[in-house]
Coordinates of N, CA and C in Angstrom, one line a residue:
I1 N -2.0 20.9 -40.8 CA -2.0 20.9 -40.1 C -0.9 21.7 -38.9
T2 N -0.9 22.7 -38.6 CA -0.1 23.5 -37.4 C 1.1 22.5 -37.0
P3 N 2.0 23.0 -36.8 CA 3.0 22.5 -34.8 C 2.1 22.9 -34.6
G4 N 1.8 24.0 -33.8 CA 0.8 23.3 -33.0 C 0.3 22.4 -32.3
E5 N -0.7 22.2 -33.4 CA -1.3 21.2 -33.2 C -0.6 19.5 -33.1
L6 N 0.4 19.9 -33.8 CA 0.9 18.1 -33.9 C 1.2 18.0 -32.3
L7 N 2.0 19.3 -31.4 CA 2.5 19.1 -30.2 C 1.4 18.7 -29.4
C8 N 0.7 19.2 -29.8 CA -0.8 19.3 -29.0 C -1.2 17.7 -28.9
L9 N -1.1 16.9 -30.0 CA -1.1 15.6 -30.2 C -0.8 14.9 -29.5
G10 N 1.1 15.2 -30.0 CA 1.6 14.0 -29.2 C 2.5 14.3 -27.7
S11 N 2.0 15.6 -26.9 CA 1.3 15.5 -25.5 C 0.3 14.7 -25.0
S12 N -0.7 15.1 -25.8 CA -2.3 14.2 -25.4 C -1.6 12.7 -26.1
L13 N -1.1 11.8 -26.4 CA -0.8 10.6 -26.5 C 0.1 10.4 -25.7
A14 N 1.4 11.4 -25.5 CA 2.3 10.7 -24.4 C 1.5 10.9 -23.1
F15 N 1.0 11.7 -22.9 CA 0.0 11.4 -21.4 C -0.7 10.2 -22.0
S16 N -1.8 9.6 -23.1 CA -2.6 9.1 -22.2 C -1.2 7.6 -22.8
G17 N -0.1 7.4 -22.6 CA 0.3 6.4 -22.6 C 1.1 6.2 -21.3
L18 N 1.4 7.2 -20.4 CA 1.8 7.3 -19.4 C 0.8 7.0 -18.7
F19 N -0.8 7.0 -18.8 CA -1.4 7.2 -18.0 C -2.3 5.7 -17.9
Y20 N -1.9 5.5 -19.3 CA -2.6 3.7 -19.0 C -1.1 3.1 -18.5
Y21 N -0.3 3.2 -19.2 CA 1.0 2.4 -18.4 C 1.1 2.4 -17.3
L22 N 0.4 3.6 -16.2 CA 0.7 3.7 -14.8 C -1.1 2.5 -14.2
Y23 N -2.5 2.9 -15.6 CA -3.5 2.0 -14.9 C -2.9 1.1 -14.6
R24 N -2.0 -0.2 -15.9 CA -2.3 -1.1 -16.2 C -1.1 -1.6 -14.9
R25 N -0.5 -0.8 -14.0 CA 0.3 -1.7 -12.9 C -0.2 -1.9 -12.2
K26 N -0.9 -0.4 -11.5 CA -2.4 -0.7 -10.5 C -2.8 -1.8 -10.4
A27 N -3.6 -1.9 -11.8 CA -4.9 -3.3 -11.8 C -3.4 -4.1 -11.6
R28 N -2.6 -4.8 -12.2 CA -1.5 -5.8 -11.6 C -1.6 -6.3 -10.7
V29 N -1.8 -5.3 -9.7 CA -1.3 -5.2 -8.0 C -2.5 -5.5 -7.5
V30 N -3.8 -4.8 -8.2 CA -4.9 -5.1 -7.2 C -5.5 -6.7 -7.2
A31 N -5.4 -6.9 -9.2 CA -5.3 -8.5 -9.4 C -4.4 -10.0 -8.5
R32 N -3.6 -9.4 -7.8 CA -2.6 -9.9 -7.2 C -3.1 -9.9 -5.5
I33 N -3.6 -9.4 -5.1 CA -4.1 -8.9 -3.5 C -5.5 -9.6 -4.0
Q34 N -6.6 -9.2 -5.1 CA -7.7 -10.5 -5.2 C -7.4 -11.5 -4.9
E35 N -6.5 -12.3 -5.8 CA -6.1 -13.6 -5.6 C -5.0 -14.1 -4.2
A36 N -5.1 -13.3 -3.1 CA -4.7 -13.8 -2.3 C -4.7 -14.7 -1.5
P37 N -4.4 -15.4 -1.1 CA -4.2 -16.7 -0.4 C -5.1 -16.2 1.0
K38 N -6.3 -17.0 1.9 CA -6.4 -16.6 2.6 C -6.3 -17.3 4.0
L39 N -5.2 -16.7 5.0 CA -4.8 -17.6 6.0 C -5.7 -17.8 7.2
Q40 N -5.8 -18.4 8.1 CA -6.9 -18.4 9.8 C -5.7 -17.9 10.6
V41 N -6.1 -17.5 11.2 CA -4.7 -17.1 12.4 C -5.1 -18.2 13.2
D42 N -4.5 -18.8 13.5 CA -3.9 -20.2 14.2 C -2.5 -20.4 14.8
D43 N -2.0 -21.2 15.7 CA -0.6 -22.5 15.8 C -0.4 -22.1 15.0
D44 N -0.6 -22.7 13.6 CA 0.1 -23.2 12.0 C 0.7 -21.7 11.8
L45 N 0.4 -20.4 11.8 CA 0.7 -20.0 11.3 C 1.7 -18.9 11.1
P46 N 3.0 -19.2 12.6 CA 4.6 -18.9 12.5 C 4.9 -19.6 11.5
A47 N 4.7 -21.1 12.1 CA 5.5 -22.3 10.9 C 5.5 -21.7 9.8
L48 N 4.6 -21.6 9.3 CA 3.9 -21.4 7.6 C 4.9 -20.3 7.9
V49 N 4.9 -19.1 8.0 CA 5.4 -17.9 8.1 C 7.6 -18.3 7.4
S50 N 7.9 -19.2 9.2 CA 9.1 -19.1 9.1 C 9.4 -20.0 7.6
A51 N 8.5 -21.2 7.0 CA 8.5 -22.0 5.9 C 9.2 -20.8 4.8
A52 N 8.7 -20.0 4.4 CA 7.9 -19.7 3.4 C 9.7 -18.8 3.1
E53 N 9.4 -18.1 1.7 CA 11.1 -17.6 1.2 C 11.2 -15.7 2.3
G54 N 12.4 -16.2 2.8 CA 12.8 -15.0 3.4 C 12.0 -14.0 4.4
R55 N 11.1 -15.1 5.0 CA 10.1 -15.6 6.1 C 9.4 -14.5 6.2
C56 N 8.6 -14.9 4.7 CA 8.0 -13.0 4.2 C 6.3 -13.8 3.6
L57 N 5.4 -13.8 3.7 CA 4.6 -13.8 2.6 C 3.5 -12.5 2.4
P58 N 4.0 -13.1 0.8 CA 3.6 -11.4 -0.1 C 2.2 -11.7 -0.1
Y59 N 1.3 -10.6 0.3 CA 0.0 -10.3 -0.4 C -1.4 -11.6 0.6
V60 N -0.7 -11.9 1.3 CA -2.5 -12.8 2.2 C -2.8 -12.2 3.2
A61 N -3.9 -12.3 3.2 CA -5.5 -12.1 3.6 C -5.6 -13.3 5.0
L62 N -5.5 -12.3 5.8 CA -5.4 -12.9 7.3 C -6.8 -12.7 8.2
E63 N -7.3 -14.1 8.8 CA -8.7 -14.8 8.8 C -8.3 -14.9 10.4
G64 N -9.7 -13.9 11.3 CA -9.0 -14.6 12.9 C -10.3 -13.6 14.0
I65 N -9.7 -13.9 15.0 CA -10.3 -13.0 15.7 C -9.0 -11.9 16.5
V66 N -9.3 -10.7 16.0 CA -8.8 -10.0 17.2 C -9.2 -9.4 18.6
L67 N -7.8 -9.9 19.0 CA -8.2 -9.1 20.9 C -7.7 -7.9 20.9
P68 N -8.2 -7.2 21.4 CA -8.0 -5.0 21.9 C -6.9 -5.7 22.4
A69 N -5.6 -4.8 22.6 CA -4.5 -4.1 23.7 C -5.1 -3.7 24.7
Q70 N -6.0 -2.9 24.9 CA -6.2 -2.4 26.4 C -8.2 -2.0 25.8
A71 N -8.7 -1.8 25.1 CA -10.1 -1.5 25.1 C -10.7 -1.8 23.7
A72 N -11.5 -1.8 23.2 CA -11.9 -2.0 21.9 C -12.6 -0.6 21.7
L73 N -12.8 -0.3 20.2 CA -13.2 1.8 20.4 C -14.4 0.9 19.6
T74 N -15.7 2.2 20.1 CA -17.1 2.0 19.6 C -17.3 2.5 18.8
S75 N -18.6 2.5 18.4 CA -18.5 3.8 16.8 C -19.5 4.7 17.4
H76 N -19.3 5.8 17.3 CA -20.5 7.0 17.4 C -21.8 7.3 17.4
Y77 N -21.4 6.6 15.8 CA -22.5 6.3 14.3 C -23.0 5.3 14.7
H78 N -22.8 3.9 14.6 CA -23.6 2.8 14.9 C -23.5 1.5 16.1
E79 N -24.2 1.7 16.4 CA -24.5 1.4 17.6 C -24.0 -0.2 17.8
G80 N -22.9 -0.9 18.6 CA -23.0 -2.6 18.3 C -21.4 -2.4 17.8
L81 N -21.1 -1.5 17.2 CA -20.2 -1.5 15.9 C -19.1 -1.2 17.1
Q82 N -17.4 -1.8 17.0 CA -16.7 -2.1 17.5 C -15.2 -2.1 16.5
G83 N -14.4 -1.8 16.9 CA -13.0 -2.2 15.9 C -12.1 -1.4 16.9
V84 N -10.1 -2.1 16.2 CA -9.5 -1.7 16.8 C -8.3 -1.6 16.6
I85 N -7.3 -0.8 16.7 CA -6.0 -0.4 16.6 C -4.8 -1.0 15.6
Q86 N -5.0 -1.1 14.1 CA -3.1 -2.1 13.6 C -2.6 -1.6 14.3
K87 N -1.4 -2.1 14.9 CA 0.1 -1.1 15.6 C 0.9 -0.8 14.6
L88 N 1.2 0.2 14.7 CA 1.9 0.8 12.8 C 3.7 0.6 13.3
L89 N 4.4 0.7 12.4 CA 6.2 0.3 12.4 C 6.1 1.5 11.9
L90 N 6.9 2.4 12.0 CA 7.3 3.5 11.5 C 9.3 2.7 11.3
N91 N 9.4 3.6 9.6 CA 10.7 3.3 9.4 C 10.8 5.0 9.1
E92 N 12.5 5.0 10.3 CA 12.2 6.4 9.5 C 13.9 6.3 9.1
H93 N 14.2 6.6 7.9 CA 14.7 6.6 7.2 C 16.1 8.3 7.3
R94 N 17.8 7.7 7.2 CA 18.3 8.7 7.3 C 18.3 10.1 7.1
L95 N 18.3 10.9 7.2 CA 17.9 12.7 6.8 C 19.2 12.6 6.7
I96 N 19.5 13.7 5.0 CA 20.8 14.6 5.0 C 20.7 15.5 4.7
W97 N 21.2 16.4 5.2 CA 21.1 18.5 5.1 C 21.2 18.6 3.5
N98 N 20.9 19.2 3.1 CA 20.5 19.8 2.0 C 20.9 21.3 2.2
S99 N 21.6 21.9 1.9 CA 22.6 23.3 1.9 C 22.2 24.6 0.8
L100 N 22.2 23.6 0.4 CA 21.2 24.4 -1.0 C 19.5 25.2 -1.0
T101 N 19.1 24.0 -0.3 CA 17.4 24.6 -0.1 C 17.2 24.4 1.1
R102 N 18.7 24.3 2.5 CA 18.1 25.0 3.6 C 17.6 23.7 4.3
S103 N 17.2 22.6 4.2 CA 16.3 21.2 4.6 C 17.2 19.9 4.3
W104 N 16.0 19.5 5.9 CA 16.4 18.4 5.3 C 16.2 17.0 4.6

């Protein structure tokens, strides 16, 4: 076995281990999402969130009727199909000027 073959074998094993680790980590997240409790959007939901640790419910599925703020979006491709856009929350991180790369 030549040193080049050993290098290729070692790097192949290292990449395989890395990708398997990433796969297992994402598989655990998917399993947690699939096992998430299903809650109804009703008057009891704010009390349930307030009683939770940190006032946060990790990985829950909310079921209920959604009303659009203005008008519902209609599909151009499927007649009778409507949807709404979720309100987005944007968190901006503090930008620091990097003089070496001359970028924020």
